[in-house]
Amino acid sequence: MTHMHIAGSIHADVAQGGPHWLTMPSDPMALQHRLWPEGTVRDREGRITVGGLPLTEVARQQGTPVYVIDEADFRSRARAFRDSFTGWHVYYAGKALLTRSIARWVAEEGLGLDVTTMGEMHIALAGGMPAERLGFHGNNKSLDEIRFALGQGVGRVIVDSFNEIDRIERACTELGAVARVLVRVTTGVEAHTHEYIATAHEDQKFGLSILGGHALAALVRCQSSPHMELRGIHSHIGSQIFETHGFEVAIRRTLRLAEQFRAATGVELAELDLGGGFGIAYTEADSPKTTAELAQAFEEILDHECRGFQMARPQLSIEPGRAICGPSGVALYEVGTVKVVELENGRSRTYVSVDGGMSDNIRPALYAAEYSCALANRSSDAEPVLSRVVGKHCEGGDILIRDVFLPRDIAPGDLIAVPGAGAYCRSMASNYNQLPKPPLVAVAEGAVRTLLRRETLDDMMRLDVGE
Ligand code: LLP
């Protein structure tokens, strides 16, 4: 997913045909269906239609930029995890995208929800997610957050440090509560993803290391605490992962830890959570497994490993975020300027500037993440030219889509739709350059509903309380 150049990825020379994985489309108006919400089509006028509604209509009602989430698609991806991973507990990772409505959809589809902060807990509870179906994560949970979580009766706390164990014991003493806990461990697995989103190698801030003996010590301490009910082990190896091999190694290492714990205490741990991280298709280069294929691969690995350790299968859980909300979301922008920039050797590059950018999607700038896009408001039979879609921020690195073929006649006023924008776009949005955050709307059965309204200049002025 990352394509770096020694002088920085944005300075990389791009051949006229773009990167090796990008093919010149034979029909530039054709949509690659696996990138878009199920049922996305071009209507007879050539407009992209999501959830039964032309995106031109969403833009007319809501303005641009706007994030559009297809409710039926989101729900069906949530259901696919629940149904394919039979007998498992599935927690949707709220950090990927969370509003009250989304928490309600997740609750209605029978999933639990992962939260990481006071803010995420508030939204989840306000959306009607029962507290006992919440898992509380984080490498630096505050005493206030722990008190609040336990006071609400959250189902489980994923313990991340010895300091946190102290805080949980203190909060439990105050509240007369017992915390149900899993211990997050680092398995040493190097997930094949961007360094900033790989989380289980040893030299990083999350979890307790198996290698150093910290994980076993934390398990023993939680087991012996009168304030905690130790349920098991948690492992999350990273994000946007396509292969199951890293999970296989993590399973083996966590089960070996469970075996060591059993040898030390005589207690068999009841639960194993394997975290999230299942990759999605952002461009034609990505081919993720289906949820059913993923479930089958996990089942086979677990059967094999549990047999090897002569261990009963624990209660299993996973925490998909991106794989549920990512493909359900589309970001819609309006083109403002089109500029052809001459490069060396007689080459040129078409820069298409849109009315958003790195404030509503930081992922390309932060991880060199690749996206794709399509002309959304009309069809065109103009020749496709290699283009770069950029935002309106004062940064050279404000690139949304490094390389994509767009029709040569693209012009100000056209709409561009970016698939795969449901995950980690709105949730990581900022107000850089004082841009108000775009709204998030749900489309379902041809109707549009606002989940998060557009921020206004008034909202921003209200925060600016100085003279
Ligand atoms: N569980 C835990 C403990 C996590 O830390 C995460 C993500 C997930 C589950 C969900 O992972 P997912 O299935 O969504 O990949 N901002 C980055 C991703 C960082 C993810 C952090 N933790 C991005 O935009 O790619």
mmCIF file of C-alpha atoms and ligand atoms in Angstrom, residues 1 93 95-96 114 137 184 196-197 199 206 234 236 238-240 275-278 282 319-323 363 367 423-424 428, ligand 1:
data_model
loop_
_atom_site.group_PDB
_atom_site.id
_atom_site.type_symbol
_atom_site.label_atom_id
_atom_site.label_comp_id
_atom_site.label_asym_id
_atom_site.label_seq_id
_atom_site.Cartn_x
_atom_site.Cartn_y
_atom_site.Cartn_z
ATOM 1 C CA MET A 1 0.000 0.000 0.000
ATOM 2 C CA ALA A 93 -13.952 -0.811 16.296
ATOM 3 C CA LYS A 95 -12.413 4.543 16.127
ATOM 4 C CA ALA A 96 -12.888 3.876 12.397
ATOM 5 C CA ASP A 114 -14.784 -1.195 20.923
ATOM 6 C CA HIS A 137 -9.264 -0.066 25.011
ATOM 7 C CA ARG A 184 -3.352 -6.896 25.727
ATOM 8 C CA TYR A 196 2.454 3.623 11.822
ATOM 9 C CA ILE A 197 -0.415 1.145 11.820
ATOM 10 C CA THR A 199 1.076 -2.592 16.406
ATOM 11 C CA PHE A 206 0.760 -0.840 22.997
ATOM 12 C CA HIS A 234 -5.967 -9.747 23.631
ATOM 13 C CA HIS A 236 -4.008 -6.766 17.765
ATOM 14 C CA GLY A 238 -1.984 -4.009 12.949
ATOM 15 C CA SER A 239 -4.280 -2.648 10.283
ATOM 16 C CA GLN A 240 -5.015 -3.079 6.567
ATOM 17 C CA GLY A 275 -8.150 -7.682 17.361
ATOM 18 C CA GLY A 276 -8.984 -6.140 13.997
ATOM 19 C CA GLY A 277 -6.948 -5.113 10.983
ATOM 20 C CA PHE A 278 -8.655 -6.882 8.069
ATOM 21 C CA TYR A 282 -8.861 0.947 -1.939
ATOM 22 C CA GLU A 319 -12.617 -6.263 16.335
ATOM 23 C CA PRO A 320 -13.050 -5.248 12.693
ATOM 24 C CA GLY A 321 -13.381 -1.509 12.060
ATOM 25 C CA ARG A 322 -12.281 -0.602 8.527
ATOM 26 C CA ALA A 323 -13.637 -3.823 6.987
ATOM 27 C CA ARG A 363 -4.450 9.016 5.246
ATOM 28 C CA TYR A 367 0.552 6.702 5.490
ATOM 29 C CA ALA A 423 -12.990 4.388 7.606
ATOM 30 C CA TYR A 424 -10.534 6.743 9.319
ATOM 31 C CA MET A 428 -9.313 11.566 11.752
HETATM 32 N N1 LLP B 1 -8.735 -3.265 17.650
HETATM 33 C C1 LLP B 1 -7.733 -2.517 18.125
HETATM 34 C C2 LLP B 1 -7.187 -2.774 19.458
HETATM 35 C C3 LLP B 1 -7.208 -1.465 17.344
HETATM 36 O O1 LLP B 1 -6.217 -0.731 17.815
HETATM 37 C C4 LLP B 1 -7.751 -1.222 16.054
HETATM 38 C C5 LLP B 1 -7.232 -0.144 15.220
HETATM 39 C C6 LLP B 1 -8.812 -2.027 15.608
HETATM 40 C C7 LLP B 1 -9.270 -3.057 16.425
HETATM 41 C C8 LLP B 1 -9.464 -1.837 14.271
HETATM 42 O O2 LLP B 1 -8.596 -1.983 13.211
HETATM 43 P P1 LLP B 1 -9.190 -2.030 11.722
HETATM 44 O O3 LLP B 1 -10.003 -3.299 11.604
HETATM 45 O O4 LLP B 1 -10.044 -0.848 11.538
HETATM 46 O O5 LLP B 1 -7.993 -2.022 10.849
HETATM 47 N N2 LLP B 1 -5.794 5.201 11.404
HETATM 48 C C9 LLP B 1 -5.228 4.050 10.722
HETATM 49 C C10 LLP B 1 -5.586 2.763 11.365
HETATM 50 C C11 LLP B 1 -5.211 2.743 12.820
HETATM 51 C C12 LLP B 1 -5.955 1.712 13.511
HETATM 52 C C13 LLP B 1 -5.771 1.768 14.979
HETATM 53 N N3 LLP B 1 -6.347 0.652 15.636
HETATM 54 C C14 LLP B 1 -5.628 4.077 9.254
HETATM 55 O O6 LLP B 1 -6.241 5.034 8.851
HETATM 56 O O7 LLP B 1 -5.300 3.184 8.507
#
